[in-house]
Amino acid sequence: MLEVKAINVAYGKAQVLRDLSLRVEAGEILCLLGRNGAGKTTTMKAIMGLLPLMSGQVVVAGEAISDQPPHKVPGAGVGYVPQGRRLFSELTVAQNLEIGLAANRSGQAVLDNVLELFPRLRERWSQRAQTLSGGEQQMLATARALCLQPKVLLLDEPTEGLQPSMIEAIRQVITVMRERGVAILLVEQRVDAVLSVADRVAFIENGRNLETVSADEIRADHSIVERHLGV
Amino acid sequence: MEFGPYLMLATLEGAVTAAVLALTAVGLSLVFGVMRVVNVAHGEFFMLGAVLAWWAAGLVGGHPALGFGLAILVVPILVGLIAVAADVTILKRIDYDPERTIVATIGILYIIQQLTLMTYGPEARPVEAPFNTRLALPWFEFADGRPQIYWPWGLSTTSYKLGVIGAAAAVLVGVWALMTHTRIGLLMRATQLDREMALAFGIPVERVYALVFGLGAGLAALAAVLIVPIQQAHYLMGGDPLLLSFIVVIIGGLGSLPGTVVAAILIGVSDGIISVFFSPTLAKILATLLVALVLVFRPQGLFGARRA
Ligand SMILES: Nc1ncnc2c1ncn2[C@@H]1O[C@H](COP(=O)(O)OP(=O)(O)O)[C@@H](O)[C@H]1O
Ligand SMILES: [Mg+2]
């Protein structure tokens, strides 16, 4: 469903991603693991078209989205939950979701469906996003991305700084999305959280692929993680 | 005349300045807020509005209201389209880089100014007001311990000046409604808050930018059309509105529309009063001093929220 083919990306002259490749199937969760600064966030921004590719390609459902201008990427069915949430802080919950709906011309049915997953957002409907608690903000950021009925969902450290109950809620939504056939690329720092949901794990270092293994292999042999992350 | 009526007259003159300034400054503020572009050419869009108003008004004969009506309908749109063209051909090409946009808009400033000098010439030319009745203004005095209304000699304004204030207020309400109650306003605010996330949610940011730049210039042009029956069109008239708009936008808080309007009223009215009682130069000196104080003690502006 999502294919990242040997992309090279730089900020100005500093190259960050080097021939990085990933592949996520529909109904699969691929977890991206790497140290701080390895290039995980950069990978997601590159997929969204927010950073220009020096070379390589990003393909979603057979369509090369990297040939399109960035604002066309969400229309191809890619939902993005960025690191740090990045809500439209002065807009209300309703307006944030309205923008998510507009991105792929989704209707009321989609919204109802999303709000079923996050009933709490209904209670906060006319509140500004910046007045929500951290957990509610993460719900909103996730709901905003789900509003465009994504085929591919990118989640960058969605549980960063959240309470355990909230982490569990987010984890459940991610599993629901997998069951609905969404291809999910997840960045997570905490290895135990990764192993509880991931199907496969891709290790990266300095913007390069290391190995990509199934989560079962790691569960069987935890030394793989130590070898690549040095924890 | 005694002090009271005199003060009222100065305040009214100031209110006209404030009305025109609010429109111009809101245009500048919008462009800075959404695009993060410091548009040094903003005053030239104002000047173009005045000059084109003179040209448009000359196209039709008959009652002056016809020519003026044509100008106010057509000129802001025309200037807006010129600004959109400048955005697409110049600002977009340099990727809205903050430093380069300043240099680029300085270039646009001189191009517009010199082209106007070459075609329109160095003369100052008036546009006739669509209506211009002299209105005597009442004042009150205490006679036998009771307030009594009377009409002091020389205390008057014109219906057109009141019309300018009303029109500016109506347009500002329109801009506010556009920003808060329409889909395009929502997209503009989202772009202002986080450009990258706007893109990630399918907002065509480049088109929003072109629209905002055109809207900002159109507001300046509209302000100029309103003032040109009082002030005359001249190719160098863009300097003062640019300076005052910058002052107002900084005092009001960069990118904050309500702050900009309040600051425009504050600066416009006090400019009117100080100009009448002391001198216009003192008014400009005080306004500039106020900006310096704001920048030192409250950089986010009097009404702006501190940016995180
Ligand atoms: N805006 C930027 N400009 C320049 N360098 C950046 C920028 N953002 C990130 N980097 C650099 O790119 C590298 C990868 O960063 P990032 O993708 O954020 O890492 P991760 O998400 O894996 O922690 C780091 O070395 C970081 O310093
Ligand atoms: Mg990161």
Coordinates of C-alpha atoms and ligand atoms in Angstrom, one line a residue:
Chain A
M1 CA 0.0 0.0 0.0
L2 CA 2.8 2.4 1.0
E3 CA 6.2 2.1 -0.7
V4 CA 9.2 4.3 0.0
K5 CA 11.7 3.6 -2.7
A6 CA 15.4 4.6 -1.9
I7 CA 14.7 8.2 -1.0
N8 CA 17.4 10.7 -0.3
V9 CA 16.5 13.8 1.6
A10 CA 18.5 16.8 2.9
Y11 CA 17.9 19.9 4.9
G12 CA 19.8 22.4 2.9
K13 CA 23.3 20.8 2.5
A14 CA 22.9 18.4 5.4
Q15 CA 21.8 15.1 4.0
V16 CA 19.6 13.2 6.5
L17 CA 18.0 10.3 4.6
R18 CA 20.2 8.0 2.5
D19 CA 18.6 5.5 0.1
L20 CA 15.9 4.8 2.7
S21 CA 13.3 2.2 1.7
L22 CA 10.2 1.0 3.4
R23 CA 7.1 -1.0 2.5
V24 CA 3.9 -1.2 4.4
E25 CA 1.0 -3.5 3.3
A26 CA -2.7 -2.8 3.9
G27 CA -3.7 -4.0 7.3
E28 CA -0.2 -4.0 8.6
I29 CA 1.6 -2.0 11.3
L30 CA 5.3 -1.3 10.5
C31 CA 7.2 0.3 13.3
L32 CA 10.1 2.6 12.6
L33 CA 12.8 2.3 15.3
G34 CA 15.9 4.4 15.6
R35 CA 17.8 6.6 18.0
N36 CA 17.0 10.3 18.4
G37 CA 18.0 12.1 15.2
A38 CA 18.0 8.9 13.1
G39 CA 15.6 10.5 10.7
K40 CA 12.2 9.0 11.6
T41 CA 10.3 12.4 11.6
T42 CA 12.2 13.4 8.4
T43 CA 11.0 10.2 6.8
M44 CA 7.4 11.0 7.6
K45 CA 7.7 14.6 6.3
A46 CA 9.3 13.3 3.1
I47 CA 6.4 10.9 2.6
M48 CA 4.0 13.9 3.1
G49 CA 5.9 15.8 0.4
L50 CA 6.9 18.5 3.0
L51 CA 10.5 18.0 2.1
P52 CA 11.8 17.7 -1.5
L53 CA 13.3 14.4 -2.5
M54 CA 16.8 14.5 -4.0
S55 CA 16.0 11.1 -5.5
G56 CA 13.7 8.2 -5.0
Q57 CA 10.0 7.8 -5.0
V58 CA 7.0 7.5 -2.6
V59 CA 4.2 5.3 -3.9
V60 CA 0.7 4.9 -2.4
A61 CA -1.7 2.3 -3.9
G62 CA 0.4 2.3 -7.1
E63 CA 0.4 6.0 -7.5
A64 CA 3.6 8.0 -7.2
I65 CA 2.6 10.7 -4.8
S66 CA 6.1 12.2 -4.7
D67 CA 5.4 13.5 -8.3
Q68 CA 2.5 15.6 -6.9
P69 CA 2.5 18.9 -5.1
P70 CA 2.4 18.4 -1.3
H71 CA -1.2 19.5 -0.8
K72 CA -2.3 16.6 -3.1
V73 CA -0.8 14.0 -0.8
P74 CA -3.6 13.8 1.7
G75 CA -6.1 13.5 -1.1
A76 CA -4.3 10.3 -2.1
G77 CA -5.3 8.9 1.3
V78 CA -2.4 9.6 3.5
G79 CA -3.3 10.7 7.1
Y80 CA -0.5 12.3 9.2
V81 CA -0.4 12.5 13.0
P82 CA 2.8 14.5 13.5
Q83 CA 5.2 14.5 16.3
G84 CA 4.1 17.1 18.9
R85 CA 0.5 17.0 17.6
R86 CA 0.6 20.3 15.7
L87 CA -3.0 21.1 16.0
F88 CA -4.4 24.3 14.6
S89 CA -4.2 25.7 18.1
E90 CA -6.5 28.7 17.9
L91 CA -9.2 26.8 16.0
T92 CA -11.9 24.8 17.8
V93 CA -12.1 21.0 17.8
A94 CA -14.9 21.2 15.3
Q95 CA -12.8 23.4 12.9
N96 CA -9.8 21.1 13.2
L97 CA -11.9 18.2 12.2
E98 CA -13.6 20.2 9.4
I99 CA -10.1 20.7 7.9
G100 CA -9.5 17.0 8.2
L101 CA -12.8 16.2 6.5
A102 CA -12.1 18.7 3.7
A103 CA -8.8 17.1 2.9
N104 CA -10.4 14.2 1.2
R105 CA -14.0 15.5 0.8
S106 CA -15.3 13.2 3.5
G107 CA -18.9 13.6 4.7
Q108 CA -20.9 13.5 7.9
A109 CA -20.8 9.6 8.1
V110 CA -17.0 9.6 8.3
L111 CA -17.1 12.2 11.1
D112 CA -19.7 10.2 13.1
N113 CA -17.5 7.2 12.7
V114 CA -14.4 9.0 13.9
L115 CA -16.3 10.5 16.9
E116 CA -17.4 7.0 17.9
L117 CA -13.8 6.2 18.4
F118 CA -13.2 9.5 20.3
P119 CA -16.5 10.3 22.1
R120 CA -14.6 12.7 24.3
L121 CA -14.1 15.1 21.4
R122 CA -17.9 15.7 21.2
E123 CA -17.9 17.1 24.7
R124 CA -15.1 19.5 23.7
W125 CA -16.7 20.4 20.3
S126 CA -16.5 24.2 20.5
Q127 CA -13.4 24.5 22.6
R128 CA -10.2 25.7 21.2
A129 CA -7.6 23.0 20.6
Q130 CA -5.0 24.7 22.8
T131 CA -7.3 24.4 25.8
L132 CA -7.5 20.6 25.6
S133 CA -5.5 18.3 27.9
G134 CA -2.5 16.6 26.3
G135 CA -4.4 13.3 25.9
E136 CA -7.3 15.1 24.3
Q137 CA -5.0 16.9 22.0
Q138 CA -3.5 13.6 20.8
M139 CA -7.1 12.3 20.3
L140 CA -7.9 15.3 18.2
A141 CA -4.7 15.0 16.2
T142 CA -5.5 11.3 15.5
A143 CA -9.1 12.1 14.8
R144 CA -8.1 14.8 12.3
A145 CA -6.0 12.4 10.4
L146 CA -8.8 9.7 10.4
C147 CA -11.3 12.2 9.0
L148 CA -9.7 11.9 5.6
Q149 CA -10.4 8.2 5.6
P150 CA -6.7 7.3 5.2
K151 CA -5.4 4.2 3.3
V152 CA -2.1 5.0 4.9
L153 CA -1.7 6.4 8.4
L154 CA 1.6 7.9 9.6
L155 CA 1.9 8.3 13.4
D156 CA 4.9 10.0 14.9
E157 CA 5.4 9.2 18.6
P158 CA 1.6 9.4 19.3
T159 CA 2.0 8.4 22.9
E160 CA 4.8 10.8 23.8
G161 CA 4.1 12.3 27.2
L162 CA 0.7 10.6 27.8
Q163 CA -0.8 8.8 30.8
P164 CA -1.0 5.0 30.6
S165 CA -4.8 5.1 30.2
M166 CA -4.5 7.4 27.2
I167 CA -1.7 5.3 25.7
E168 CA -4.0 2.3 25.9
A169 CA -6.8 4.3 24.2
I170 CA -4.5 5.3 21.3
R171 CA -3.2 1.8 21.0
Q172 CA -6.7 0.4 20.6
V173 CA -7.6 2.9 17.9
I174 CA -4.4 1.9 16.0
T175 CA -5.4 -1.8 16.2
V176 CA -9.0 -0.9 15.0
M177 CA -7.4 0.9 12.0
R178 CA -5.3 -2.1 11.2
E179 CA -8.4 -4.3 11.2
R180 CA -10.0 -2.0 8.8
G181 CA -7.1 -2.5 6.4
V182 CA -5.2 0.7 6.9
A183 CA -1.4 0.6 6.3
I184 CA 0.2 2.0 9.4
L185 CA 3.6 3.4 9.8
L186 CA 4.3 4.0 13.5
V187 CA 7.2 5.8 15.2
E188 CA 7.5 4.9 18.8
Q189 CA 10.3 5.3 21.4
R190 CA 9.2 2.7 23.9
V191 CA 10.1 -0.8 22.7
D192 CA 7.5 -2.6 24.8
A193 CA 4.8 -0.4 23.3
V194 CA 6.0 -1.2 19.9
L195 CA 6.1 -4.9 20.4
S196 CA 2.5 -4.9 21.7
V197 CA 1.1 -3.7 18.3
A198 CA 3.7 -4.0 15.5
D199 CA 3.7 -6.6 12.8
R200 CA 7.2 -5.7 11.6
V201 CA 9.9 -3.4 12.8
A202 CA 12.3 -1.5 10.6
F203 CA 15.5 -0.3 12.2
I204 CA 17.1 2.8 10.9
E205 CA 20.4 4.6 11.8
N206 CA 21.7 7.9 10.4
G207 CA 19.0 7.9 7.8
R208 CA 19.9 4.4 6.4
N209 CA 18.0 1.1 6.7
L210 CA 19.4 -1.4 9.0
E211 CA 17.4 -4.6 9.0
T212 CA 13.7 -5.1 9.0
V213 CA 12.4 -8.0 11.0
S214 CA 9.0 -9.3 12.1
A215 CA 7.9 -8.4 15.6
D216 CA 7.7 -12.1 16.5
E217 CA 11.5 -12.5 15.9
I218 CA 12.1 -9.7 18.3
R219 CA 9.8 -11.1 20.9
A220 CA 11.8 -14.3 20.6
D221 CA 15.2 -12.7 20.7
H222 CA 15.3 -9.3 22.4
S223 CA 19.0 -8.9 21.6
I224 CA 18.1 -7.6 18.1
V225 CA 16.8 -4.4 19.7
E226 CA 19.9 -3.9 21.9
R227 CA 22.1 -4.5 18.9
H228 CA 20.5 -1.7 16.9
L229 CA 19.5 0.8 19.6
G230 CA 22.3 0.1 22.0
V231 CA 19.9 0.2 25.0
Chain B
M1 CA -14.6 78.6 19.2
E2 CA -14.2 77.2 22.7
F3 CA -12.2 74.1 23.5
G4 CA -15.0 71.5 23.5
P5 CA -16.3 72.0 20.0
Y6 CA -12.8 72.3 18.7
L7 CA -11.9 68.9 20.3
M8 CA -14.9 67.3 18.7
L9 CA -13.9 68.6 15.3
A10 CA -10.3 67.3 15.7
T11 CA -11.7 63.9 16.8
L12 CA -13.9 63.7 13.7
E13 CA -10.9 64.5 11.5
G14 CA -9.0 61.9 13.4
A15 CA -11.8 59.4 12.9
V16 CA -11.6 59.7 9.1
T17 CA -7.8 59.2 9.3
A18 CA -8.4 56.2 11.6
A19 CA -11.0 54.6 9.3
V20 CA -8.7 54.8 6.2
L21 CA -5.7 53.7 8.3
A22 CA -7.6 50.7 9.7
L23 CA -8.4 49.4 6.2
T24 CA -4.8 49.9 5.0
A25 CA -3.2 48.4 8.1
V26 CA -5.6 45.4 8.2
G27 CA -4.4 44.6 4.7
L28 CA -0.8 44.7 5.8
S29 CA -1.5 42.7 8.9
L30 CA -3.3 40.0 7.0
V31 CA -0.4 39.6 4.6
F32 CA 2.1 39.5 7.4
G33 CA -0.1 37.2 9.6
V34 CA -0.9 34.6 7.0
M35 CA 2.2 34.7 4.7
R36 CA 4.9 36.0 7.1
V37 CA 5.7 38.5 4.3
V38 CA 6.7 42.1 5.3
N39 CA 5.2 43.9 2.3
V40 CA 7.1 47.1 1.8
A41 CA 5.2 47.8 -1.4
H42 CA 1.9 48.0 0.5
G43 CA 1.8 51.8 0.3
E44 CA 2.2 51.7 -3.4
F45 CA -0.9 49.5 -3.7
F46 CA -2.6 52.3 -1.8
M47 CA -1.2 54.9 -4.2
L48 CA -2.3 52.8 -7.2
G49 CA -5.8 52.7 -5.8
A50 CA -5.9 56.5 -5.7
V51 CA -4.4 57.0 -9.1
L52 CA -6.6 54.4 -10.7
A53 CA -9.6 55.9 -9.0
W54 CA -8.9 59.2 -10.7
W55 CA -8.6 57.3 -14.0
A56 CA -11.8 55.3 -13.5
A57 CA -13.8 58.3 -12.4
G58 CA -12.7 60.1 -15.6
L59 CA -14.2 57.4 -17.8
V60 CA -17.8 58.3 -17.0
G61 CA -19.4 61.7 -17.3
G62 CA -22.6 62.9 -15.5
H63 CA -23.0 63.0 -11.8
P64 CA -19.8 62.6 -9.8
A65 CA -21.3 59.6 -8.0
L66 CA -21.2 57.6 -11.2
G67 CA -17.5 57.9 -11.7
F68 CA -16.8 57.4 -8.0
G69 CA -19.1 54.4 -7.9
L70 CA -17.2 52.8 -10.8
A71 CA -13.9 53.5 -9.1
I72 CA -14.9 51.9 -5.8
L73 CA -16.3 48.8 -7.5
V74 CA -13.5 48.2 -10.0
V75 CA -10.3 49.7 -8.6
P76 CA -9.8 47.5 -5.5
I77 CA -10.3 44.4 -7.7
L78 CA -7.9 45.7 -10.3
V79 CA -5.2 46.4 -7.7
G80 CA -5.8 43.0 -6.1
L81 CA -5.2 41.3 -9.4
I82 CA -2.0 43.2 -9.9
A83 CA -0.9 42.1 -6.5
V84 CA -1.8 38.5 -7.2
A85 CA 0.3 38.7 -10.4
A86 CA 3.2 40.1 -8.3
D87 CA 2.8 37.2 -5.8
V88 CA 2.8 34.5 -8.4
T89 CA 5.6 35.9 -10.6
I90 CA 7.9 37.1 -7.9
L91 CA 7.2 36.2 -4.2
K92 CA 6.4 32.5 -5.0
R93 CA 9.6 32.2 -7.1
I94 CA 11.7 33.2 -4.1
D95 CA 9.8 30.8 -1.9
Y96 CA 8.6 33.5 0.5
D97 CA 12.0 33.7 2.1
P98 CA 11.7 36.5 4.7
E99 CA 14.8 38.5 3.8
R100 CA 14.4 38.1 0.0
T101 CA 10.7 39.1 0.1
I102 CA 11.7 42.4 1.8
V103 CA 14.2 43.2 -1.0
A104 CA 11.7 42.0 -3.6
T105 CA 8.8 44.2 -2.3
I106 CA 11.2 47.2 -2.2
G107 CA 11.8 46.4 -5.9
I108 CA 8.0 46.2 -6.5
L109 CA 7.6 49.6 -4.7
Y110 CA 10.0 51.4 -7.1
I111 CA 8.6 49.7 -10.2
I112 CA 5.0 50.7 -9.3
Q113 CA 6.1 54.2 -8.3
Q114 CA 8.2 54.9 -11.4
L115 CA 5.7 53.4 -13.8
T116 CA 3.0 55.7 -12.3
L117 CA 5.3 58.7 -12.6
M118 CA 5.9 57.8 -16.3
T119 CA 2.3 57.3 -17.2
Y120 CA 0.2 59.4 -14.7
G121 CA 2.8 62.1 -14.2
P122 CA 3.8 64.2 -11.2
E123 CA 0.6 66.1 -10.7
A124 CA -1.8 65.8 -7.8
R125 CA -5.3 65.3 -9.1
P126 CA -8.6 65.3 -7.2
V127 CA -11.6 63.0 -7.6
E128 CA -14.9 64.5 -6.9
A129 CA -16.8 63.1 -4.0
P130 CA -20.1 61.3 -4.8
F131 CA -21.9 63.4 -2.2
N132 CA -20.6 66.3 -0.1
T133 CA -23.2 68.1 1.9
R134 CA -21.9 70.4 4.6
L135 CA -23.3 69.3 8.0
A136 CA -23.3 71.8 10.9
L137 CA -22.6 70.2 14.2
P138 CA -24.3 71.0 17.4
W139 CA -22.7 71.6 20.8
F140 CA -24.2 72.3 24.2
E141 CA -23.7 75.0 26.8
F142 CA -25.1 75.4 30.2
A143 CA -27.5 78.3 30.4
D144 CA -29.4 78.8 33.7
G145 CA -27.9 75.5 35.0
R146 CA -29.5 73.5 32.1
P147 CA -27.7 72.0 29.1
Q148 CA -28.7 73.7 25.9
I149 CA -28.0 72.7 22.3
Y150 CA -26.6 75.4 20.0
W151 CA -24.8 75.5 16.6
P152 CA -21.4 77.1 17.0
W153 CA -20.2 79.0 13.9
G154 CA -17.6 77.0 11.9
L155 CA -18.3 73.7 13.6
S156 CA -19.1 71.4 10.7
T157 CA -18.1 68.3 8.8
T158 CA -19.3 66.9 5.5
S159 CA -21.6 64.0 4.8
Y160 CA -18.8 62.4 2.7
K161 CA -16.4 62.2 5.7
L162 CA -19.1 60.4 7.7
G163 CA -19.6 58.2 4.7
V164 CA -15.9 57.2 4.7
I165 CA -16.1 56.3 8.4
G166 CA -19.3 54.2 7.8
A167 CA -17.9 52.5 4.7
A168 CA -14.7 51.6 6.4
A169 CA -16.5 50.2 9.4
A170 CA -18.7 48.1 7.1
V171 CA -15.8 46.7 5.2
L172 CA -14.0 45.8 8.4
V173 CA -17.0 43.9 9.6
G174 CA -17.0 42.1 6.3
V175 CA -13.3 41.1 6.6
W176 CA -14.0 39.9 10.1
A177 CA -17.0 37.8 8.9
L178 CA -14.9 36.4 6.1
M179 CA -12.2 35.3 8.5
T180 CA -14.5 33.8 11.1
H181 CA -17.5 32.6 9.3
T182 CA -16.5 31.2 5.9
R183 CA -14.6 28.2 4.6
I184 CA -11.9 30.3 2.9
G185 CA -11.4 32.2 6.1
L186 CA -10.9 28.9 8.0
L187 CA -8.3 27.9 5.4
M188 CA -6.5 31.2 5.7
R189 CA -6.4 30.9 9.5
A190 CA -5.2 27.3 9.4
T191 CA -2.4 28.4 7.0
Q192 CA -1.5 31.2 9.3
L193 CA -1.3 28.9 12.3
D194 CA 0.8 26.1 10.8
R195 CA 1.7 26.2 7.1
E196 CA 3.2 22.7 7.0
M197 CA 0.1 21.1 8.6
A198 CA -2.1 23.1 6.3
L199 CA -0.3 21.4 3.4
A200 CA -0.5 18.0 5.1
F201 CA -4.3 18.5 5.2
G202 CA -4.7 19.4 1.6
I203 CA -4.9 23.2 1.8
P204 CA -3.5 24.7 -1.4
V205 CA -1.3 27.0 0.5
E206 CA 0.1 28.7 -2.6
R207 CA -3.4 29.7 -3.8
V208 CA -4.3 30.9 -0.3
Y209 CA -1.1 33.1 -0.4
A210 CA -2.0 34.6 -3.7
L211 CA -5.5 35.3 -2.5
V212 CA -4.3 36.9 0.8
F213 CA -1.8 39.1 -1.0
G214 CA -4.5 40.2 -3.4
L215 CA -6.9 40.8 -0.6
G216 CA -4.4 42.8 1.4
A217 CA -3.6 45.1 -1.6
G218 CA -7.3 45.4 -2.4
L219 CA -8.0 46.7 1.1
A220 CA -5.2 49.3 0.7
A221 CA -6.6 50.3 -2.7
L222 CA -10.1 50.6 -1.3
A223 CA -8.9 52.8 1.5
A224 CA -7.2 55.0 -1.1
V225 CA -10.4 55.3 -3.2
L226 CA -12.3 56.4 -0.1
I227 CA -9.7 59.1 0.8
V228 CA -9.0 60.4 -2.7
P229 CA -11.9 62.9 -2.8
I230 CA -10.5 64.4 0.4
Q231 CA -6.7 64.2 -0.4
Q232 CA -6.0 64.0 -4.1
A233 CA -4.0 61.3 -6.0
H234 CA -0.2 61.7 -6.3
Y235 CA 2.5 59.2 -7.2
L236 CA 4.4 59.7 -3.9
M237 CA 1.4 59.4 -1.6
G238 CA 2.1 55.8 -0.6
G239 CA 4.8 56.7 2.0
D240 CA 2.7 58.0 4.9
P241 CA 0.2 55.1 4.8
L242 CA 3.0 52.6 4.7
L243 CA 4.7 54.1 7.7
L244 CA 1.5 54.5 9.7
S245 CA 0.4 51.0 8.8
F246 CA 3.6 49.6 10.1
I247 CA 3.2 51.6 13.3
V248 CA -0.3 50.4 13.7
V249 CA 0.5 46.7 12.9
I250 CA 3.4 46.7 15.4
I251 CA 1.4 48.4 18.2
G252 CA -1.6 46.1 17.6
G253 CA 0.4 43.0 17.6
L254 CA 1.8 41.5 14.4
G255 CA -0.9 39.6 12.6
S256 CA -3.7 40.3 15.1
L257 CA -6.7 41.8 13.2
P258 CA -8.7 43.1 16.2
G259 CA -5.4 44.6 17.7
T260 CA -4.7 46.3 14.3
V261 CA -8.1 47.9 14.2
V262 CA -7.9 49.2 17.8
A263 CA -4.4 50.5 17.2
A264 CA -5.5 52.2 14.0
I265 CA -8.3 54.0 15.9
L266 CA -5.8 55.0 18.7
I267 CA -3.2 56.3 16.3
G268 CA -5.7 57.9 13.8
V269 CA -7.7 59.8 16.4
S270 CA -4.7 60.9 18.4
D271 CA -3.0 61.9 15.1
G272 CA -6.0 64.1 14.3
I273 CA -6.2 65.7 17.7
I274 CA -2.4 66.3 18.1
S275 CA -2.2 67.7 14.5
V276 CA -5.0 70.1 15.1
F277 CA -3.8 71.4 18.5
F278 CA -0.1 71.1 18.0
S279 CA 1.4 70.0 14.7
P280 CA 1.3 67.0 12.4
T281 CA 5.0 66.5 12.8
L282 CA 4.6 66.1 16.6
A283 CA 1.9 63.6 16.0
K284 CA 4.2 61.4 13.8
I285 CA 7.0 61.8 16.4
L286 CA 4.8 60.6 19.2
A287 CA 3.5 57.7 17.2
T288 CA 7.0 56.6 16.3
L289 CA 8.1 57.0 19.9
L290 CA 5.1 54.8 21.0
V291 CA 6.3 52.1 18.6
A292 CA 9.8 52.2 20.0
L293 CA 8.3 51.8 23.5
V294 CA 6.1 49.0 22.5
L295 CA 9.0 47.2 20.8
V296 CA 11.0 47.5 24.0
F297 CA 8.4 46.7 26.6
R298 CA 5.8 44.6 24.8
P299 CA 7.2 43.1 21.6
Q300 CA 4.1 41.1 21.0
G301 CA 2.1 44.3 20.7
L302 CA -0.4 45.9 23.0
F303 CA -3.1 43.4 22.0
G304 CA -1.1 40.5 20.5
A305 CA -0.8 37.2 22.2
R306 CA 2.7 36.1 23.1
R307 CA 3.9 33.5 20.5
A308 CA 4.9 30.1 21.9
Ligands
LIG1 N1 14.5 21.6 10.2 C1 15.7 21.0 10.2 N2 16.8 21.6 9.7 C2 18.0 21.0 9.7 N3 18.2 19.8 10.2 C3 17.2 19.1 10.8 C4 15.9 19.7 10.8 N4 15.1 18.8 11.4 C5 15.8 17.7 11.7 N5 17.1 17.9 11.4 C6 18.2 16.9 11.5 O1 17.9 15.8 10.8 C7 18.2 14.6 11.6 C8 17.0 13.7 11.7 O2 16.0 14.4 12.5 P1 14.6 13.7 12.8 O3 14.1 13.2 11.5 O4 13.8 14.7 13.5 O5 15.0 12.5 13.8 P2 14.1 11.6 14.7 O6 12.7 11.9 14.4 O7 14.5 10.2 14.2 O8 14.5 11.8 16.1 C9 18.8 15.1 12.9 O9 20.2 15.1 12.8 C10 18.3 16.5 13.0 O10 19.3 17.3 13.7
MG2 MG 11.2 12.6 15.6

